[in-house]
Short mmCIF file of C-alpha atoms in Angstrom, two decimals:
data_model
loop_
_atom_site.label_atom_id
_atom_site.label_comp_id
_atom_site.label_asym_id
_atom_site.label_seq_id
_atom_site.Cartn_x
_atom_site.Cartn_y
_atom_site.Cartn_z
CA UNK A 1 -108.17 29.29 -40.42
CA UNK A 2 -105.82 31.98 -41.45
CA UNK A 3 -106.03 35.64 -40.05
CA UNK A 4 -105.14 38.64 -40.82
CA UNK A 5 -102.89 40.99 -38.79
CA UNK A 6 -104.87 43.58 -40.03
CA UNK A 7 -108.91 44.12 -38.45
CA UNK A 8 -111.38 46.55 -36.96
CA UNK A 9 -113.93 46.26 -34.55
CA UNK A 10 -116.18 47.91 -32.57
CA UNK A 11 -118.42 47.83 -29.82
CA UNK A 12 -120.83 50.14 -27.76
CA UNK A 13 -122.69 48.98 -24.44
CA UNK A 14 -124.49 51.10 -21.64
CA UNK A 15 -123.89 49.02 -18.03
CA UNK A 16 -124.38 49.99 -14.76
CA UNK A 17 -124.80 54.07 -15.68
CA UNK A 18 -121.85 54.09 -17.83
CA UNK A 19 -121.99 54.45 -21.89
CA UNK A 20 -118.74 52.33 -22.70
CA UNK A 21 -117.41 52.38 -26.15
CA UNK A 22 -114.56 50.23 -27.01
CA UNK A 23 -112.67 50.16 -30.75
CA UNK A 24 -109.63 47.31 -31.45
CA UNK A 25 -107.49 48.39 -34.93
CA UNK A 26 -104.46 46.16 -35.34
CA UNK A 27 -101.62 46.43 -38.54
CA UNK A 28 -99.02 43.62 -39.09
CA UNK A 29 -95.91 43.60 -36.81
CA UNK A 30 -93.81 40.70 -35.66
CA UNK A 31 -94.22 40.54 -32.38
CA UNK A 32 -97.85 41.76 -30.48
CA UNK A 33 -97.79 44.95 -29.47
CA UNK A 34 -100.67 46.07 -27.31
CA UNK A 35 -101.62 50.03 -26.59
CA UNK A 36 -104.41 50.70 -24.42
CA UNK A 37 -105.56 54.22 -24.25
CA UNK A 38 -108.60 55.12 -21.75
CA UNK A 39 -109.16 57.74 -19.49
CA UNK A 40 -106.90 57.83 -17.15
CA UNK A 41 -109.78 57.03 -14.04
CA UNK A 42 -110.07 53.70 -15.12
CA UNK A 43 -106.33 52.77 -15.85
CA UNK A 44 -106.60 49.78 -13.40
CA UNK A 45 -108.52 47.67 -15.73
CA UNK A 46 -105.54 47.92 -18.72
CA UNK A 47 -104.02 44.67 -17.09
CA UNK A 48 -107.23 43.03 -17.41
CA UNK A 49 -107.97 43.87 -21.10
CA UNK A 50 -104.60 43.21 -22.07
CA UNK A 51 -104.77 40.10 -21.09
CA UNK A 52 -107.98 39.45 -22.89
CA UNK A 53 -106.31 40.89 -26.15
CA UNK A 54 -103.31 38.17 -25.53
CA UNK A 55 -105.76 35.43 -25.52
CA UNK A 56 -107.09 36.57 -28.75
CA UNK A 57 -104.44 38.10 -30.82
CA UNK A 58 -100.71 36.25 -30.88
CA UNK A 59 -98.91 39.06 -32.83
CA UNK A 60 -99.66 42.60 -34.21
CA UNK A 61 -99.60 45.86 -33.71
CA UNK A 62 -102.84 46.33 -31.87
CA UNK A 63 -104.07 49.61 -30.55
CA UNK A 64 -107.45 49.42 -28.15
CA UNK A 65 -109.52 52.85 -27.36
CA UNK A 66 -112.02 53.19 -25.06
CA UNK A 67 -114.00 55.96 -24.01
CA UNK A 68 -116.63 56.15 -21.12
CA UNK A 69 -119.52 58.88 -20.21
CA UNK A 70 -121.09 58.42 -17.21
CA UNK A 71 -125.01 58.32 -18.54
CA UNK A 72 -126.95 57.93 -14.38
CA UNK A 73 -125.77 60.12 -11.19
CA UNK A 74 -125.13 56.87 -9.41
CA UNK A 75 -122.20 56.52 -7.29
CA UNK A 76 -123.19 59.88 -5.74
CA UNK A 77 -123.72 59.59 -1.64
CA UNK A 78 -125.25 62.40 1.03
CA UNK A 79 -124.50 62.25 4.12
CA UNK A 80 -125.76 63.82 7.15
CA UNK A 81 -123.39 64.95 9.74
CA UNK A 82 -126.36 64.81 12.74
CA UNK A 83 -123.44 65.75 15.81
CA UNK A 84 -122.80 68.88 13.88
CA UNK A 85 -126.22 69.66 12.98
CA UNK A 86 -127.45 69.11 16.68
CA UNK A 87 -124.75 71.48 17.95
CA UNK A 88 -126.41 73.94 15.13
CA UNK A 89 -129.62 73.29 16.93
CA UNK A 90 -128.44 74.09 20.23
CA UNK A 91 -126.55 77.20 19.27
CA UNK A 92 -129.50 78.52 17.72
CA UNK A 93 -132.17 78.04 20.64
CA UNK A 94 -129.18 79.18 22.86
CA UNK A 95 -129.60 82.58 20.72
CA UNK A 96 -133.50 82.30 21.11
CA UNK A 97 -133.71 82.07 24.85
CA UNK A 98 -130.83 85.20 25.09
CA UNK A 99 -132.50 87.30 22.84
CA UNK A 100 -136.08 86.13 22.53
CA UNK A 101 -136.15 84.80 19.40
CA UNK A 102 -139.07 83.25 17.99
CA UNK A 103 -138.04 79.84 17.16
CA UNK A 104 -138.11 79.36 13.29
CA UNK A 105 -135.59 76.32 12.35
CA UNK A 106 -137.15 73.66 10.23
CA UNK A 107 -135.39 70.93 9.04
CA UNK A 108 -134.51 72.94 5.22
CA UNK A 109 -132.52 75.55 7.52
CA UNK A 110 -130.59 73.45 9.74
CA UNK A 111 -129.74 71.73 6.20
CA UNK A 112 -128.90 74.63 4.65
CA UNK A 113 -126.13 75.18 7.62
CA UNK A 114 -122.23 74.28 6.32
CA UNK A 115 -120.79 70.65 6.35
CA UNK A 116 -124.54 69.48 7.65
CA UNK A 117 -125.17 67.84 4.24
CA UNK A 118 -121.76 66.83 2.35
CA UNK A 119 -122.24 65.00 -0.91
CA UNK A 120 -119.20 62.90 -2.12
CA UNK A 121 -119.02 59.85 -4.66
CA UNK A 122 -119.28 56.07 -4.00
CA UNK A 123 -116.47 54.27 -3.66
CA UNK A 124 -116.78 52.18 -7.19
CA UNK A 125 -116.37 48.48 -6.97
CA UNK A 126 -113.37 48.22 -9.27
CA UNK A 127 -113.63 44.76 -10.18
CA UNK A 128 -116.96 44.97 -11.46
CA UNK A 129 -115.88 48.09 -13.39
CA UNK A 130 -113.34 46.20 -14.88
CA UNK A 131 -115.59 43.48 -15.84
CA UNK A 132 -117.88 45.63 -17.93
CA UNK A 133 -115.01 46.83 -19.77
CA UNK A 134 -113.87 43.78 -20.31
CA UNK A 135 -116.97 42.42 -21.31
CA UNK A 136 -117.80 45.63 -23.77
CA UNK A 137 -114.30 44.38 -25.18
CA UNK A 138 -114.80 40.91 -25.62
CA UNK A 139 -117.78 42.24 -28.36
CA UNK A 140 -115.18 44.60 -30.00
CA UNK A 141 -112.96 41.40 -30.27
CA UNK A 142 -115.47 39.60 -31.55
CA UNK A 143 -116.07 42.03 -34.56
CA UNK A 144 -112.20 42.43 -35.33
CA UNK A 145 -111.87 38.60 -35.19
CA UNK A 146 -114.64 38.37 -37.81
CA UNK A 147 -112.95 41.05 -39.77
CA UNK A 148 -109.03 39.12 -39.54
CA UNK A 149 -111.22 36.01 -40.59
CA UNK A 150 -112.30 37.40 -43.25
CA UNK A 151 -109.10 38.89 -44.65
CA UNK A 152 -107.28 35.88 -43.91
CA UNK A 153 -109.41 33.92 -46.25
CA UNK A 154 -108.93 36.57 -49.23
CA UNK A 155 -104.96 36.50 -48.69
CA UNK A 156 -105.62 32.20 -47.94
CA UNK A 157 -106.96 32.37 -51.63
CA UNK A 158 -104.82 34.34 -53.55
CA UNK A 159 -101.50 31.89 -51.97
CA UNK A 160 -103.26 29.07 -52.83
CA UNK A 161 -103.46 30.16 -56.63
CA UNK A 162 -99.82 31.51 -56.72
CA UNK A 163 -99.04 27.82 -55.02
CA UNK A 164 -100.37 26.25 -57.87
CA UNK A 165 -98.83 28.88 -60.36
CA UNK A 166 -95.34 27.36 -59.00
CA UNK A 167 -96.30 23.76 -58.69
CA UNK A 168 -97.34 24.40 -62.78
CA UNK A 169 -94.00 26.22 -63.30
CA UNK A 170 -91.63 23.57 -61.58
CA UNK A 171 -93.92 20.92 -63.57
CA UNK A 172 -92.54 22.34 -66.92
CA UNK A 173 -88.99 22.35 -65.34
CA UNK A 174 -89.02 18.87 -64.62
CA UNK A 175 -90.36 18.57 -68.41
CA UNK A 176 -87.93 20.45 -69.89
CA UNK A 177 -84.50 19.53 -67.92
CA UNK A 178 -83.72 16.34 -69.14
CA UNK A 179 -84.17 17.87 -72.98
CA UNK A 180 -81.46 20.28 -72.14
CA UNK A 181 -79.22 17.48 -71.87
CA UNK A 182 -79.64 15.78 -75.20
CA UNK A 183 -79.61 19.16 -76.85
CA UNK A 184 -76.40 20.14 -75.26
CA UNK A 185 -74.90 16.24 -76.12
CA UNK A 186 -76.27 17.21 -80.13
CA UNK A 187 -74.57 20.07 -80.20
CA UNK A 188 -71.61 18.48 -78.32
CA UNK A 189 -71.32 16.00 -81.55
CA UNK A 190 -72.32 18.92 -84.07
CA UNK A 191 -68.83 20.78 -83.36
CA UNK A 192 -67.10 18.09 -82.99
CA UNK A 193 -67.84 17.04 -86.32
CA UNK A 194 -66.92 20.51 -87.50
CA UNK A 195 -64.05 20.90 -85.79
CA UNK A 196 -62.48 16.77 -86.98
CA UNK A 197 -64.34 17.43 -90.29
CA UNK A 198 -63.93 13.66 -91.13
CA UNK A 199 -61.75 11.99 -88.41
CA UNK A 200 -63.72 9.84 -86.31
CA UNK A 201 -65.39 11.12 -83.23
CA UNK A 202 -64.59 9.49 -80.07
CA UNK A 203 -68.30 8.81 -78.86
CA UNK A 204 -67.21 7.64 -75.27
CA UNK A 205 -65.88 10.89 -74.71
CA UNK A 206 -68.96 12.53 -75.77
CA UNK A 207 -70.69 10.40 -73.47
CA UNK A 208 -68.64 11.49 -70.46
CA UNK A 209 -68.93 15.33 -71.29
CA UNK A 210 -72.87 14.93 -71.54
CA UNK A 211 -72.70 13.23 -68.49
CA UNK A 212 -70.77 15.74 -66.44
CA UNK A 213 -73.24 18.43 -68.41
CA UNK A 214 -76.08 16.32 -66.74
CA UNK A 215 -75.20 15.81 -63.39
CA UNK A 216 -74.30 19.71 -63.05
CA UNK A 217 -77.85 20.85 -64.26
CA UNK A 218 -79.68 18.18 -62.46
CA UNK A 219 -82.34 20.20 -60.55
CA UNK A 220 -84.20 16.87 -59.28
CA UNK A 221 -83.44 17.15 -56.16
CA UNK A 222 -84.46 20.92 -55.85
CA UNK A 223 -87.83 20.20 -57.39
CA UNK A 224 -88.71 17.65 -55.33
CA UNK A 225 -87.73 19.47 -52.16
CA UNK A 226 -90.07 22.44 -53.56
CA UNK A 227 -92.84 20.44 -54.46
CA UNK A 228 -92.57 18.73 -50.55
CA UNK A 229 -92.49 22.95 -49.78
CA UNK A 230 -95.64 23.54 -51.78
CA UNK A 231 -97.57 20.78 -50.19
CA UNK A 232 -96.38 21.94 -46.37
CA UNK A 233 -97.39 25.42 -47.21
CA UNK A 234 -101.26 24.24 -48.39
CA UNK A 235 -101.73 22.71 -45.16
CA UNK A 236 -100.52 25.16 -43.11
CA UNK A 237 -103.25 27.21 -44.89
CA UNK A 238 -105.62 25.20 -43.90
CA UNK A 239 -104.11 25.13 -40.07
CA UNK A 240 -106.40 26.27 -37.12
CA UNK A 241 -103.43 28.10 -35.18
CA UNK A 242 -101.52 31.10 -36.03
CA UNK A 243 -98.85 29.90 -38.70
CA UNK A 244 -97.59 33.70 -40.15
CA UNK A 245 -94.01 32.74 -38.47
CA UNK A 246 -94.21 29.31 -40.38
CA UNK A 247 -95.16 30.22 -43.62
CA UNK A 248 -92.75 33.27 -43.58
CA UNK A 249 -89.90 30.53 -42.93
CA UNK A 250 -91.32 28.28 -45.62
CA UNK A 251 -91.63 30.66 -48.52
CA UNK A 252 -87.90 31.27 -47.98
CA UNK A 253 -86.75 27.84 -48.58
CA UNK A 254 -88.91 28.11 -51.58
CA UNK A 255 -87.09 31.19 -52.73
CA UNK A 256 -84.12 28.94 -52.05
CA UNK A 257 -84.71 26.29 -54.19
CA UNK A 258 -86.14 28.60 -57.15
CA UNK A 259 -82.49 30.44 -56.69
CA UNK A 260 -80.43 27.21 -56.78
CA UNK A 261 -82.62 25.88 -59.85
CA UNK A 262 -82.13 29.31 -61.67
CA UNK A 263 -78.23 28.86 -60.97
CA UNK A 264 -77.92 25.36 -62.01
CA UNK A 265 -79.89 25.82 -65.97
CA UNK A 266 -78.39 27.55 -68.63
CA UNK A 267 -81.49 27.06 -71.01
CA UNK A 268 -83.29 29.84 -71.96
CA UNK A 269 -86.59 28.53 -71.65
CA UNK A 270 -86.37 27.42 -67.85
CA UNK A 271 -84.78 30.31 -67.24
CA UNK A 272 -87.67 32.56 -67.91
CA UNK A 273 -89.98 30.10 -66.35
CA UNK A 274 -87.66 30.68 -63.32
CA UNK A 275 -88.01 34.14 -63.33
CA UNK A 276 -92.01 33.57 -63.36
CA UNK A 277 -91.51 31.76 -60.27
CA UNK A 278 -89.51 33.72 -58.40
CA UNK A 279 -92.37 36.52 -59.27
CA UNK A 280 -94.80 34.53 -57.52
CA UNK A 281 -92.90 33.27 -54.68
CA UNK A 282 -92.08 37.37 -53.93
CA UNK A 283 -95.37 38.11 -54.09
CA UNK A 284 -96.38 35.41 -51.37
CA UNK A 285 -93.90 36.75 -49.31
CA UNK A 286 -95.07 40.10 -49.31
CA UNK A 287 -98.62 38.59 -48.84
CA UNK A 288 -97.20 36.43 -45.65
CA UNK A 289 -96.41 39.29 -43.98
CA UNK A 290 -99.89 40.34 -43.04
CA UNK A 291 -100.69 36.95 -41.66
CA UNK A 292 -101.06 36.16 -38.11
#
């Protein structure tokens, strides 16, 4: 199935306290080119996605955001420091015996004393983190796959017409080419006969001048090496794996052969069909380009 370089997706999953959101964009480029931007707490788990984008995407610019609001106050831990809060204790019933103190301290006061109670965060399980943003991505790579599927078969169609557009061209090429030779042997004899008026015409020689006429505008071999081009390029449309690269390469040779044909005919009448061809053929290569 042909994909496009181009594609959107998006995903948007709550796990484990955290609202992740995760959007993949990608434009045509020639190699892939992955950017991951995230907030900067959570940078260990670009390898990871990276990775996962590699398996999906062979080439592309492809940019990946992701944002992440913590949505639960997990991951927060208190902690009691009881040595310090027993030396509280003791100061303070040391001050009640001195001074005879009524003894007051409940278990809110001695709480309330500094570093008794010290709240700090969880350490996170990285790995796990990493998995939910992986797996929050592996949904947004789902949806931009869909969308590259999708494309792909639009841009599939359209070369597929244009293919046939230049198989129906090069047919009336093939037509036409051997015409071009009689013509050019008729009007060979028709000046000929001018020119010697009534002296007689030497008709090997005519045969040898068509002949050489022939064999330089001979475009046989061109149009069967496009028509083998044609048929290469259908299948590779129809090819499971990325073939952008391939089909880039092939439409050149095509461009080739339409060139060489254009250079070899002198007629009129191929050489507009020629110039229809070439049309097409530019426009598939501008239409390759966005293939992965």
């Amino acid at each position: 199935m042909v994909r496009s370089m181009t594609g959107y997706g998006r995903a948007r999953s709550t796990l484990h306290g955290r609202d992740i959101t995760v959007e993949v964009r990608s434009v045509n480029n020639r190699y892939l080119d992955c950017s991951i931007k995230m907030p900067r707490v959570y940078i260990f788990a670009e390898d990871a996605m990276k990775a996962l984008v590699q398996k999906t995407v062979s080439r592309g610019k492809v940019d990946v955001f992701v944002t992440i609001d913590t949505v639960e106050a997990e991951g927060s831990v208190v902690r009691v420091d009881t040595a310090l809060a027993g030396e509280y204790l003791q100061a303070i019933r040391a001050l009640k015996d001195q001074f005879g103190l009524p003894e007051d301290v409940t278990a809110l006061s001695l709480a309330r004393m500094p570093d008794v109670l010290t709240v700090t965060k969880a350490e996170e399980d990285l790995e796990a983190v990493s998995g939910d943003i992986c797996s929050v991505l592996e949904e947004a790579l789902a949806a931009y796959q869909a969308m590259r599927a999708t494309e792909g078969e639009k841009l599939a169609a359209d070369i597929a017409g244009r293919l046939d557009t230049i198989e129906a061209l090069t047919g009336k090429v093939e037509e036409r080419s051997p015409q071009t030779v009689a013509e050019y042997r008729q009007k060979l004899l028709d000046r000929m006969q001018e020119v010697l008026s009534s002296a007689s015409i030497d008709e090997s020689r005519i045969l040898t001048e068509a002949a050489i006429f022939a064999d330089k505008v001979a475009v046989d071999e061109e149009t069967v090496r496009l028509r083998s081009h044609l048929s290469q390029l259908r299948e590779m449309l129809r090819s499971d794996v990325p073939v952008g690269r391939k089909l880039d390469f092939l439409i050149q040779e095509v461009n080739r052969e339409s060139n060489t044909i254009g250079s070899k005919c002198s007629d009129l009448e191929i050489a507009r069909w020629v110039v229809e061809l070439k049309a097409e053929v530019e426009k598939i290569r501008e239409q390759v380009q966005n293939i992965e």
